[in-house]
Coordinates of C-alpha atoms and ligand atoms in Angstrom, one line a residue:
X1 CA 0.0 0.0 0.0
X2 CA 2.6 2.6 -1.2
X3 CA -0.1 5.1 -1.8
X4 CA -1.2 5.3 1.8
X5 CA 2.2 5.4 3.2
X6 CA 2.8 8.6 1.3
X7 CA -0.5 10.0 2.5
X8 CA 0.6 10.0 6.1
X9 CA 2.2 13.4 5.6
X10 CA -1.2 15.2 5.4
X11 CA -4.3 14.2 7.2
X12 CA -6.5 16.5 5.2
X13 CA -5.2 15.1 1.9
X14 CA -5.7 11.6 3.4
X15 CA -9.3 12.2 4.2
X16 CA -10.0 13.7 0.7
X17 CA -8.3 10.8 -1.0
X18 CA -10.2 8.4 1.1
X19 CA -13.4 10.0 -0.1
X20 CA -12.3 9.6 -3.7
X21 CA -11.3 6.1 -3.1
X22 CA -14.7 5.5 -1.6
X23 CA -16.1 5.2 -5.1
X24 CA -13.7 2.4 -6.1
X25 CA -12.5 -0.2 -3.7
X26 CA -13.8 1.5 -0.6
X27 CA -17.5 1.9 0.0
X28 CA -18.8 4.3 2.6
X29 CA -21.3 2.6 4.9
X30 CA -24.6 4.3 5.2
X31 CA -24.8 4.5 9.0
X32 CA -27.3 7.3 9.2
X33 CA -30.9 6.0 9.0
X34 CA -32.2 8.7 6.6
X35 CA -29.6 7.6 4.0
X36 CA -30.6 3.9 4.1
X37 CA -31.8 2.2 1.0
X38 CA -34.5 -0.4 1.2
X39 CA -32.0 -3.1 0.1
X40 CA -29.3 -2.3 2.7
X41 CA -28.6 -5.2 5.1
X42 CA -28.9 -4.3 8.7
X43 CA -27.1 -6.0 11.6
X44 CA -26.6 -5.1 15.2
X45 CA -23.3 -4.2 16.7
X46 CA -21.7 -2.2 19.5
X47 CA -20.3 0.2 16.9
X48 CA -21.0 0.8 13.2
X49 CA -18.1 1.6 10.8
X50 CA -17.7 4.4 8.3
X51 CA -15.7 2.4 5.7
X52 CA -16.4 -0.9 4.2
X53 CA -14.3 -3.0 1.9
X54 CA -14.7 -6.6 0.6
X55 CA -12.1 -9.3 0.8
X56 CA -12.4 -9.6 -3.0
X57 CA -11.1 -6.0 -3.3
X58 CA -7.8 -7.3 -1.9
X59 CA -7.5 -10.4 -4.2
X60 CA -9.5 -12.8 -2.1
X61 CA -10.7 -15.9 -3.9
X62 CA -13.4 -18.0 -2.2
X63 CA -12.9 -21.3 -4.0
X64 CA -11.8 -23.3 -0.9
X65 CA -8.4 -23.9 -2.4
X66 CA -6.6 -20.6 -2.9
X67 CA -4.9 -19.1 0.2
X68 CA -6.4 -15.8 1.4
X69 CA -3.9 -15.2 4.2
X70 CA -2.4 -12.2 2.3
X71 CA -5.8 -10.9 1.2
X72 CA -7.1 -10.9 4.8
X73 CA -4.0 -9.3 6.2
X74 CA -3.7 -6.6 3.4
X75 CA -7.4 -5.7 3.7
X76 CA -7.1 -5.4 7.5
X77 CA -3.9 -3.4 7.4
X78 CA -5.5 -1.1 4.9
X79 CA -8.6 -0.6 7.0
X80 CA -6.5 0.0 10.1
X81 CA -5.8 3.5 8.8
X82 CA -9.4 4.5 9.3
X83 CA -9.6 4.0 13.0
X84 CA -9.7 7.7 13.7
X85 CA -12.2 8.3 10.9
X86 CA -15.1 6.1 11.9
X87 CA -13.4 2.7 11.6
X88 CA -13.5 0.0 8.9
X89 CA -15.5 -3.1 8.1
X90 CA -14.1 -6.1 6.2
X91 CA -16.9 -7.9 4.4
X92 CA -16.4 -11.6 3.7
X93 CA -18.8 -12.6 0.8
X94 CA -20.3 -16.0 0.2
X95 CA -17.6 -18.5 -0.6
X96 CA -15.0 -20.7 1.0
X97 CA -12.1 -18.6 2.1
X98 CA -9.1 -20.7 3.0
X99 CA -6.6 -18.8 5.2
X100 CA -3.7 -19.1 7.7
X101 CA -3.5 -16.9 10.8
X102 CA -4.2 -13.2 10.5
X103 CA -4.2 -10.3 12.9
X104 CA -7.1 -7.9 13.5
X105 CA -7.0 -4.1 14.1
X106 CA -8.8 -1.5 16.2
X107 CA -12.1 0.1 15.5
X108 CA -12.7 -2.8 13.1
X109 CA -15.5 -5.2 12.2
X110 CA -15.0 -8.5 10.5
X111 CA -18.4 -9.4 8.9
X112 CA -19.2 -12.8 7.4
X113 CA -22.1 -13.2 5.0
X114 CA -24.3 -16.2 6.0
X115 CA -22.8 -18.3 3.2
X116 CA -19.2 -17.3 4.0
X117 CA -17.0 -19.9 5.4
X118 CA -13.5 -19.0 6.7
X119 CA -11.5 -22.2 6.6
X120 CA -8.3 -22.8 8.5
X121 CA -5.3 -23.7 6.4
X122 CA -4.0 -27.3 6.5
X123 CA -0.4 -26.1 6.1
X124 CA 1.1 -25.8 9.6
X125 CA 3.4 -23.0 8.3
X126 CA 0.4 -20.8 7.9
X127 CA 0.0 -20.8 11.7
X128 CA 3.3 -19.2 12.7
X129 CA 4.9 -19.8 16.1
X130 CA 4.4 -17.1 18.7
X131 CA 5.4 -16.7 22.3
X132 CA 3.6 -18.5 25.1
X133 CA 1.2 -16.6 27.2
X134 CA 3.0 -14.9 30.1
X135 CA 0.5 -16.2 32.7
X136 CA 1.1 -19.8 31.5
X137 CA 4.9 -19.7 31.0
X138 CA 4.7 -22.3 28.2
X139 CA 2.2 -23.7 25.7
X140 CA -0.7 -25.6 27.2
X141 CA 0.0 -28.8 25.3
X142 CA 3.8 -28.6 25.0
X143 CA 6.6 -26.6 26.6
X144 CA 7.9 -23.6 24.6
X145 CA 5.9 -21.4 22.2
X146 CA 2.7 -22.1 20.4
X147 CA 1.1 -21.9 17.0
X148 CA -0.8 -18.7 16.3
X149 CA -4.6 -18.7 16.5
X150 CA -6.5 -18.5 13.2
X151 CA -8.0 -15.1 14.0
X152 CA -5.8 -13.1 16.4
X153 CA -6.0 -9.7 17.9
X154 CA -3.5 -8.1 20.3
X155 CA -3.5 -4.7 22.1
X156 CA -6.7 -3.5 20.4
X157 CA -9.7 -1.3 21.1
X158 CA -13.2 -1.9 19.7
X159 CA -13.1 -5.1 17.7
X160 CA -16.2 -6.9 16.3
X161 CA -16.4 -10.3 14.7
X162 CA -19.9 -10.9 13.5
X163 CA -22.0 -12.0 10.6
X164 CA -25.3 -13.3 9.5
X165 CA -24.4 -16.7 11.1
X166 CA -21.5 -17.2 8.7
X167 CA -19.0 -19.9 9.6
X168 CA -15.4 -20.2 10.8
X169 CA -14.2 -23.7 10.3
X170 CA -10.8 -24.5 11.9
X171 CA -10.6 -27.8 10.0
X172 CA -9.1 -29.1 13.2
X173 CA -9.1 -32.9 12.4
X174 CA -5.5 -32.7 11.1
X175 CA -4.4 -31.1 14.4
X176 CA -6.4 -33.5 16.6
X177 CA -4.8 -36.4 14.9
X178 CA -1.2 -35.0 15.2
X179 CA -1.9 -34.2 18.9
X180 CA -3.2 -37.7 19.7
X181 CA -0.2 -39.2 17.9
X182 CA 2.1 -36.9 19.9
X183 CA 3.5 -35.5 16.6
X184 CA 3.3 -31.9 17.7
X185 CA 6.2 -30.0 19.2
X186 CA 4.1 -27.0 20.1
X187 CA 0.6 -26.2 21.3
X188 CA -2.2 -26.1 18.8
X189 CA -3.7 -22.7 17.9
X190 CA -7.1 -21.5 18.9
X191 CA -9.9 -20.4 16.5
X192 CA -10.1 -16.9 17.9
X193 CA -7.8 -15.3 20.4
X194 CA -8.0 -11.6 21.5
X195 CA -5.4 -10.5 24.0
X196 CA -4.7 -7.2 25.8
X197 CA -7.8 -5.7 24.3
X198 CA -10.8 -3.7 25.3
X199 CA -14.4 -3.7 23.9
X200 CA -14.8 -6.9 22.0
X201 CA -18.0 -8.3 20.4
X202 CA -18.1 -11.8 18.9
X203 CA -21.6 -12.5 17.7
X204 CA -23.9 -14.3 15.3
X205 CA -21.4 -16.8 13.9
X206 CA -21.0 -20.6 13.8
X207 CA -17.6 -21.9 14.8
X208 CA -16.8 -25.5 13.9
X209 CA -13.8 -27.9 14.3
X210 CA -11.4 -25.7 16.1
X211 CA -7.9 -27.2 16.4
X212 CA -8.0 -26.4 20.2
X213 CA -10.1 -23.9 22.3
X214 CA -12.7 -22.0 20.2
X215 CA -12.9 -18.5 21.7
X216 CA -10.1 -17.2 23.9
X217 CA -10.3 -13.7 25.2
X218 CA -7.3 -13.1 27.4
X219 CA -6.0 -10.1 29.4
X220 CA -9.0 -8.2 28.0
X221 CA -12.0 -6.2 29.3
X222 CA -15.5 -5.5 28.1
X223 CA -16.0 -8.7 26.1
X224 CA -19.4 -9.8 24.7
X225 CA -19.9 -13.2 23.1
X226 CA -23.5 -13.5 21.9
X227 CA -25.5 -15.7 19.5
X228 CA -22.6 -18.1 18.8
X229 CA -23.0 -21.8 17.8
X230 CA -19.9 -23.9 18.5
X231 CA -19.7 -27.4 17.1
X232 CA -16.9 -29.9 17.4
X233 CA -16.9 -33.7 17.7
X234 CA -17.5 -34.7 21.4
X235 CA -14.3 -36.7 21.3
X236 CA -12.1 -33.9 19.8
X237 CA -9.3 -33.0 22.2
X238 CA -9.5 -29.7 24.2
X239 CA -12.1 -28.1 21.9
X240 CA -13.4 -25.9 24.8
X241 CA -16.1 -23.4 23.7
X242 CA -15.5 -20.0 25.3
X243 CA -12.6 -19.5 27.7
X244 CA -12.4 -16.0 29.3
X245 CA -8.9 -15.9 30.8
X246 CA -7.7 -13.0 33.0
X247 CA -10.6 -10.9 31.7
X248 CA -12.8 -8.3 33.4
X249 CA -16.5 -7.6 32.4
X250 CA -17.5 -10.5 30.2
X251 CA -21.0 -11.3 29.0
X252 CA -21.7 -14.6 27.3
X253 CA -25.3 -15.1 26.2
X254 CA -27.5 -17.0 23.7
X255 CA -24.9 -19.5 22.8
X256 CA -25.2 -23.2 21.8
X257 CA -22.1 -25.3 22.3
X258 CA -21.4 -29.0 21.6
X259 CA -17.8 -29.8 22.0
X260 CA -15.1 -32.2 23.2
X261 CA -14.3 -30.3 26.3
X262 CA -15.8 -27.7 28.7
X263 CA -18.5 -25.5 27.0
X264 CA -17.3 -22.5 29.1
X265 CA -14.0 -22.5 31.1
X266 CA -13.1 -19.5 33.1
X267 CA -9.4 -19.2 33.7
X268 CA -6.6 -16.9 35.0
X269 CA -3.2 -18.4 34.4
X270 CA -1.2 -21.5 35.5
X271 CA 0.6 -22.0 38.8
X272 CA 3.8 -19.9 39.4
X273 CA 3.3 -18.1 36.0
X274 CA -0.3 -17.2 36.7
X275 CA 0.6 -16.1 40.3
X276 CA 3.4 -13.9 39.1
X277 CA 1.2 -12.4 36.3
X278 CA -1.6 -11.8 38.9
X279 CA -4.5 -10.9 36.6
X280 CA -7.8 -12.3 37.8
X281 CA -11.0 -12.9 35.8
X282 CA -13.8 -10.8 37.4
X283 CA -17.4 -9.8 36.7
X284 CA -18.6 -12.5 34.2
X285 CA -22.2 -13.1 33.3
X286 CA -23.3 -16.2 31.4
X287 CA -26.9 -16.6 30.4
X288 CA -29.1 -18.6 28.1
X289 CA -26.4 -21.2 27.3
X290 CA -27.2 -24.6 25.9
X291 CA -24.4 -27.1 26.3
X292 CA -23.7 -30.7 25.4
X293 CA -20.3 -31.8 26.8
X294 CA -20.3 -35.6 27.5
X295 CA -16.7 -35.6 28.8
X296 CA -16.5 -32.2 30.5
X297 CA -18.2 -29.4 32.3
X298 CA -21.0 -27.0 31.2
X299 CA -19.1 -24.3 33.2
X300 CA -15.7 -24.9 34.5
X301 CA -13.7 -22.7 36.8
X302 CA -10.1 -23.5 36.3
X303 CA -8.1 -25.6 36.3
X304 CA -5.8 -22.6 35.5
X305 CA -7.1 -20.1 38.1
X306 CA -3.8 -18.9 39.6
X307 CA -4.6 -15.2 39.1
X308 CA -8.0 -15.7 40.8
X309 CA -11.6 -15.9 39.6
X310 CA -14.2 -13.7 41.3
X311 CA -17.8 -12.7 40.7
X312 CA -19.1 -15.1 38.1
X313 CA -22.9 -15.3 37.5
X314 CA -24.5 -18.0 35.5
X315 CA -28.3 -18.2 34.9
X316 CA -30.8 -19.8 32.6
X317 CA -28.6 -22.7 31.5
X318 CA -29.6 -25.9 29.7
X319 CA -27.3 -28.9 30.0
X320 CA -27.8 -32.1 28.1
X321 CA -25.6 -35.3 28.4
X322 CA -22.7 -33.6 30.1
X323 CA -20.2 -34.8 32.6
X324 CA -20.8 -32.0 35.1
X325 CA -22.9 -28.9 35.5
X326 CA -20.5 -26.6 37.4
X327 CA -17.0 -27.8 38.1
X328 CA -14.3 -26.1 40.2
X329 CA -10.8 -27.5 39.3
X330 CA -7.8 -26.6 41.3
X331 CA -4.7 -27.9 43.1
X332 CA -2.1 -27.1 45.6
X333 CA 0.4 -25.1 43.7
X334 CA -2.2 -23.1 41.8
X335 CA -2.5 -20.4 44.5
X336 CA -5.2 -17.8 43.6
X337 CA -8.8 -18.0 44.5
X338 CA -12.3 -18.9 43.2
X339 CA -14.9 -16.8 45.1
X340 CA -18.3 -15.3 44.7
X341 CA -19.5 -17.8 42.2
X342 CA -23.3 -17.8 41.6
X343 CA -25.3 -20.2 39.5
X344 CA -29.1 -20.4 39.2
X345 CA -31.8 -21.6 36.9
X346 CA -30.1 -24.7 35.4
X347 CA -32.1 -27.5 33.7
X348 CA -30.0 -30.6 33.3
X349 CA -30.7 -33.9 31.6
X350 CA -28.4 -36.9 31.8
X351 CA -25.4 -35.8 33.9
X352 CA -22.6 -37.8 35.5
X353 CA -22.2 -35.1 38.3
X354 CA -24.4 -32.0 38.8
X355 CA -21.8 -30.4 41.0
X356 CA -18.1 -31.3 41.0
X357 CA -15.2 -29.8 42.9
X358 CA -11.7 -31.1 42.5
X359 CA -9.0 -30.0 44.9
X360 CA -6.3 -32.3 43.6
X361 CA -6.4 -31.6 39.9
X362 CA -2.6 -31.7 39.6
X363 CA -1.4 -30.9 36.0
X364 CA 1.5 -28.5 36.7
X365 CA 3.4 -26.6 34.0
X366 CA 6.8 -27.8 35.3
X367 CA 8.6 -28.8 38.5
X368 CA 8.9 -25.2 39.8
X369 CA 5.3 -24.9 41.2
X370 CA 5.1 -23.7 44.8
X371 CA 3.7 -26.3 47.2
X372 CA 2.9 -23.4 49.6
X373 CA 0.6 -21.8 46.9
X374 CA -2.8 -22.9 48.3
X375 CA -5.9 -21.8 46.4
X376 CA -8.8 -20.2 48.3
X377 CA -12.3 -21.4 47.4
X378 CA -15.1 -19.5 49.1
X379 CA -18.7 -18.3 48.7
X380 CA -20.0 -20.7 46.0
X381 CA -23.8 -20.5 45.5
X382 CA -26.0 -22.9 43.5
X383 CA -29.8 -22.5 43.5
X384 CA -33.0 -23.1 41.6
X385 CA -32.0 -26.1 39.5
X386 CA -33.4 -29.4 38.3
X387 CA -31.5 -32.4 37.0
X388 CA -32.7 -35.7 35.7
X389 CA -31.0 -39.1 35.1
X390 CA -28.0 -38.2 37.2
X391 CA -25.2 -40.7 38.2
X392 CA -24.0 -38.7 41.2
X393 CA -25.5 -35.4 42.6
X394 CA -22.3 -34.0 44.0
X395 CA -18.7 -34.9 44.2
X396 CA -17.2 -32.2 46.3
X397 CA -13.6 -32.9 47.3
X398 CA -11.7 -29.9 48.8
X399 CA -8.1 -29.6 50.0
X400 CA -7.5 -31.1 53.4
X401 CA -5.3 -28.3 54.6
X402 CA -7.5 -25.6 53.1
X403 CA -11.2 -26.7 52.9
X404 CA -13.5 -25.1 50.4
X405 CA -15.8 -22.8 52.4
X406 CA -19.1 -20.9 52.0
X407 CA -20.7 -23.4 49.8
X408 CA -24.5 -22.9 49.6
X409 CA -27.0 -25.1 47.7
X410 CA -30.7 -24.3 47.7
X411 CA -33.8 -25.4 45.9
X412 CA -32.2 -28.1 43.8
X413 CA -34.1 -31.2 42.8
X414 CA -32.0 -34.0 41.4
X415 CA -33.5 -37.3 40.1
X416 CA -30.9 -40.0 40.4
X417 CA -30.6 -42.5 37.6
X418 CA -30.0 -45.3 40.1
X419 CA -31.5 -44.5 43.5
X420 CA -29.4 -47.0 45.3
X421 CA -26.1 -45.3 44.4
X422 CA -24.3 -42.9 46.7
X423 CA -25.6 -39.5 45.7
X424 CA -23.0 -37.2 47.4
X425 CA -19.4 -37.7 48.2
X426 CA -17.9 -34.8 50.1
X427 CA -14.6 -34.1 51.9
X428 CA -12.9 -31.0 53.1
X429 CA -15.8 -28.7 52.3
X430 CA -18.0 -26.5 54.5
X431 CA -21.4 -25.1 53.7
X432 CA -25.1 -25.1 54.0
X433 CA -28.1 -26.3 52.0
X434 CA -31.9 -26.0 51.9
X435 CA -34.6 -27.8 49.9
X436 CA -32.1 -30.0 48.1
X437 CA -32.9 -33.6 47.1
X438 CA -31.5 -36.1 47.5
X439 CA -30.3 -35.0 50.9
X440 CA -26.8 -33.6 50.7
X441 CA -23.7 -34.8 52.6
X442 CA -23.4 -33.9 56.3
X443 CA -20.9 -31.1 55.6
X444 CA -23.7 -29.2 53.8
X445 CA -26.4 -29.8 56.5
X446 CA -27.0 -27.1 59.0
X447 CA -27.9 -29.0 62.2
X448 CA -30.0 -26.2 63.7
X449 CA -32.1 -24.8 60.9
X450 CA -32.8 -24.5 57.2
X451 CA -30.3 -22.0 55.8
X452 CA -32.8 -20.5 53.3
X453 CA -32.1 -19.4 49.8
X454 CA -28.5 -19.0 48.6
X455 CA -27.4 -15.4 47.7
X456 CA -27.4 -14.2 44.1
X457 CA -26.2 -10.7 43.4
X458 CA -28.8 -8.0 42.7
X459 CA -26.5 -5.3 41.4
X460 CA -26.0 -4.9 37.6
X461 CA -22.7 -5.5 35.9
X462 CA -21.5 -2.6 33.7
X463 CA -21.1 -5.0 30.8
X464 CA -24.9 -5.4 30.8
X465 CA -25.2 -1.7 30.1
X466 CA -23.5 -2.0 26.7
X467 CA -26.1 -1.5 24.0
X468 CA -26.3 -2.5 20.4
X469 CA -26.8 -0.1 17.5
X470 CA -28.5 -0.9 14.2
X471 CA -25.8 -0.7 11.5
X472 CA -26.1 -1.1 7.8
X473 CA -23.9 -2.7 5.2
X474 CA -23.7 -0.9 1.8
X475 CA -26.5 -2.1 -0.5
X476 CA -23.8 -3.8 -2.7
X477 CA -23.3 -6.3 0.1
X478 CA -26.9 -6.7 1.1
Ligands
NAG501 C1 -27.9 -11.6 15.8 O1 -28.8 -12.1 15.0 C2 -30.2 -11.9 15.5 C3 -31.1 -12.7 14.6 O2 -30.9 -12.5 13.3 C4 -30.5 -10.4 15.5 O3 -31.8 -10.2 16.0 C5 -29.5 -9.8 16.4 O4 -29.6 -8.4 16.4 C6 -28.0 -10.1 16.1 N1 -27.2 -9.6 17.2 C7 -25.9 -9.3 17.1 C8 -25.3 -8.8 18.3 O5 -25.3 -9.4 16.1
NAG502 C1 0.1 -11.1 14.9 O1 0.6 -10.2 15.8 C2 1.5 -10.7 16.7 C3 1.9 -9.6 17.7 O2 0.9 -9.2 18.4 C4 2.7 -11.3 16.0 O3 3.6 -11.9 17.0 C5 2.3 -12.3 15.0 O4 3.4 -12.7 14.2 C6 1.3 -11.7 14.1 N1 0.8 -12.7 13.2 C7 0.7 -12.6 11.9 C8 0.2 -13.8 11.2 O5 1.1 -11.6 11.3
NAG503 C1 0.4 -5.2 24.5 O1 0.1 -4.8 25.8 C2 0.9 -5.4 26.8 C3 0.3 -5.0 28.2 O2 0.1 -3.7 28.2 C4 2.3 -5.0 26.7 O3 3.1 -5.7 27.7 C5 2.8 -5.4 25.3 O4 4.1 -5.0 25.1 C6 1.9 -4.9 24.2 N1 2.3 -5.4 22.9 C7 2.4 -4.7 21.9 C8 2.8 -5.5 20.6 O5 2.2 -3.5 21.9
NAG504 C1 -26.5 -20.9 12.7 O1 -26.1 -22.0 12.0 C2 -26.0 -23.2 12.8 C3 -25.2 -24.3 12.0 O2 -25.9 -24.5 10.8 C4 -27.3 -23.6 13.2 O3 -27.3 -24.8 14.0 C5 -27.9 -22.5 14.0 O4 -29.3 -22.8 14.4 C6 -27.9 -21.2 13.2 N1 -28.3 -20.1 14.1 C7 -29.2 -19.2 13.8 C8 -29.6 -18.2 14.8 O5 -29.8 -19.3 12.7
NAG505 C1 9.1 -32.0 15.9 O1 10.4 -32.1 16.2 C2 11.1 -33.3 15.6 C3 12.5 -33.3 16.1 O2 13.1 -32.1 15.8 C4 11.0 -33.2 14.1 O3 11.5 -34.3 13.5 C5 9.5 -33.1 13.7 O4 9.3 -32.9 12.3 C6 8.8 -32.0 14.4 N1 7.4 -32.1 14.2 C7 6.6 -31.0 13.7 C8 5.2 -31.3 13.5 O5 7.1 -29.9 13.6
NAG506 C1 -29.7 -41.8 31.3 O1 -28.3 -41.8 31.3 C2 -27.7 -42.9 30.7 C3 -26.2 -42.6 30.8 O2 -25.8 -42.4 32.1 C4 -28.1 -42.9 29.2 O3 -27.5 -44.1 28.6 C5 -29.6 -43.0 29.1 O4 -30.0 -43.0 27.8 C6 -30.3 -41.9 29.8 N1 -31.7 -42.0 29.9 C7 -32.5 -41.1 29.5 C8 -34.0 -41.4 29.6 O5 -32.1 -40.0 29.0
NAG507 C1 -28.1 -47.9 36.5 O1 -28.0 -49.3 36.9 C2 -28.0 -50.2 35.8 C3 -28.0 -51.6 36.3 O2 -27.1 -51.7 37.4 C4 -26.7 -49.9 34.9 O3 -26.7 -50.7 33.8 C5 -26.8 -48.4 34.4 O4 -25.6 -48.1 33.7 C6 -26.9 -47.5 35.6 N1 -27.2 -46.1 35.1 C7 -26.5 -45.1 35.5 C8 -26.9 -43.8 34.9 O5 -25.7 -45.1 36.4
NAG508 C1 -15.4 -40.5 47.7 O1 -14.4 -40.0 46.9 C2 -13.1 -40.4 47.3 C3 -12.1 -39.6 46.5 O2 -12.3 -39.9 45.1 C4 -13.0 -41.9 47.2 O3 -11.7 -42.3 47.6 C5 -14.0 -42.6 48.1 O4 -14.0 -43.9 47.8 C6 -15.4 -42.0 47.7 N1 -16.4 -42.6 48.6 C7 -17.3 -43.4 48.3 C8 -18.2 -43.8 49.4 O5 -17.5 -43.7 47.1

C-alpha cells in the first residue's frame, strides 16, 4: 500500500483521497438512517463503521483452495488507517475462504455473510509460532511457544467479529490427529484469540472444528460473546467453547455449544506463572447457554485459576448429556482464588455429576510450582436447579489443609438414575443447603435450621449496560 504510506504526511489530503477512493474499492457505509436504501442489510453491533471493503477487493478468492492469508492481512492493514475516521469493516462474501492466521486491528469489524466460510489452512506453516502466554509460561499442550490462533488480535480497542451466522471452520481434524499421535512439538492454535484488548464483540457466527479452544479472550476487558453456535466432535481434544482468561467484564449469552471439552472454562493463568502475572478474571455473566459436553463441564472454573476468579454469575442454562454442571478444578500449587460464584436456573438432563469440585487436579506446568501456593475457594452458591438421570449429585472434594468454604446449595431437585447409588461424596468442604434432594452430605447440612435461599447478586454489571446499535452494510453487500 505505497499510496497510503505517502499520504501520512497530510491528514487532510488523506481524508479527501479516502473519499475519492470511496467510489472504487472502498465503500462508505450508510450509517445514518435517513440515507438507508431499502435493500441495505442491517445488523446489530456495539459500533457501526464508516468504511467498508470486501475481501475480494484485496484479491480474495473464495474457492476453498486458494490461500487468502495475504488478502485478509492486506485488507485489514489497509482498514487499520481509518480507526480515527469512523473505523473499517471487512466484508467476507459467500464462498469458502481458506486462510492461515491473520491479525485484526482496532475500530474494526469482520463481517461474514451467512454463506461465507472462513477455513483454517491445513499447512502448519500458515500458523506461525508465537510466544507462550506470560500467565502460562509455556504452551498448554507442550513446553515452549505455540502456534498462532487462526484469527488473532492483540493490544486492540473496539473489535467486532460478526455476521449473519457465517461460519469459521478450523478444519481441526489434522491437528487433533497429530496431537493424539504426539507428533506436535508446540501447542495447537485457537480459533479466535484476542489479547490485551478492550471492547470486543463476537456475535452471530457458527464456529466449527477448532484445532483447540474456540474463543479465547485473554488479558482483556468488556467482552461480549452473543449468539454463537460452537460445534466440534464430542471426542475432539480440548475443543473448549469459550474461555475467558484473566478478563474483566465478560458477557456470554444466547450460545449453543457442543464440543469435546468444557463449554465455558473461566481461567486466569497457570501455577507460578499465573501467580506472578496476577491478573484475575472478574465480573462474568453467562446466560441462556445450551451445552452438550459428554466428557467435560458445562461451566468450569479452572483448572488454571492462579490469578484468581471472582464474581461469576450463570443463569438460565440448559445442559444435556454432560459430565458435570458446574465444576471447580484446582490444586495445591495453583494459588489464587475462586470466590463469589453464583449459578441459578439450570435445567440438566443426563449428567454424571451435577456439582463437582476437585482440589487435587494436579497438572502442573513444570517442576517449579510452589507447594505453599494454596488456592482459596469460598462463597459458592448454587440455586433453583433441576436435573434428571444423574449418576452422582455432588462430588465435592476440597483440600485437606484448606477446605473449600461458604458453599450454599438451595432449591435443587436431582433425580438420580439409580437411587441406590451414593448421591453425594464430600470431603474438606463446608457449607449449607436447603430444599435439596436427595439429601446432601453432612458437611452441607445445618444441624440447627434450614439456611434459606442462597445469595445471588442483585447489582447490575457494567457490561450489561452495553447496548447494540443498528448498523447497515452498503447495498452492494446486502
Ligand atoms: C444476531 O442475529 C439476530 C437474529 O438474526 C439479531 O436479532 C441480532 O440483532 C443479532 N445480534 C448481534 C449482536 O449481532
Ligand atoms: C500477529 O501479531 C503478533 C503480535 O501481536 C505477532 O507476533 C504475529 O506474528 C502476528 N501474526 C501474523 C500472522 O502476522
Ligand atoms: C500489549 O500490551 C501489553 C500489556 O500492556 C504489553 O506488555 C505489550 O508490550 C503490548 N504489545 C504490543 C505489541 O504492543
Ligand atoms: C446458525 O447455523 C448453525 C449451523 O448451521 C445452526 O445450527 C444455528 O441454528 C444457526 N443459528 C441461527 C440463529 O440461525
Ligand atoms: C518435531 O520435532 C522433531 C525433532 O526435531 C521433528 O523431527 C518433527 O518434524 C517436528 N514435528 C513437527 C510437527 O514440527
Ligand atoms: C440416562 O443416562 C444414561 C447414561 O448415564 C443414558 O444411557 C440413558 O440414555 C439416559 N436415559 C434417558 C432417559 O435419558
Ligand atoms: C443404572 O444401573 C444399571 C444396572 O445396574 C446400569 O446398567 C446403568 O448403567 C446405571 N445407570 C446409571 C446412569 O448409572
Ligand atoms: C469418595 O471419593 C473419594 C475420592 O475420590 C474416594 O476415595 C471414596 O472412595 C469415595 N467414597 C465413596 C463412598 O464412594
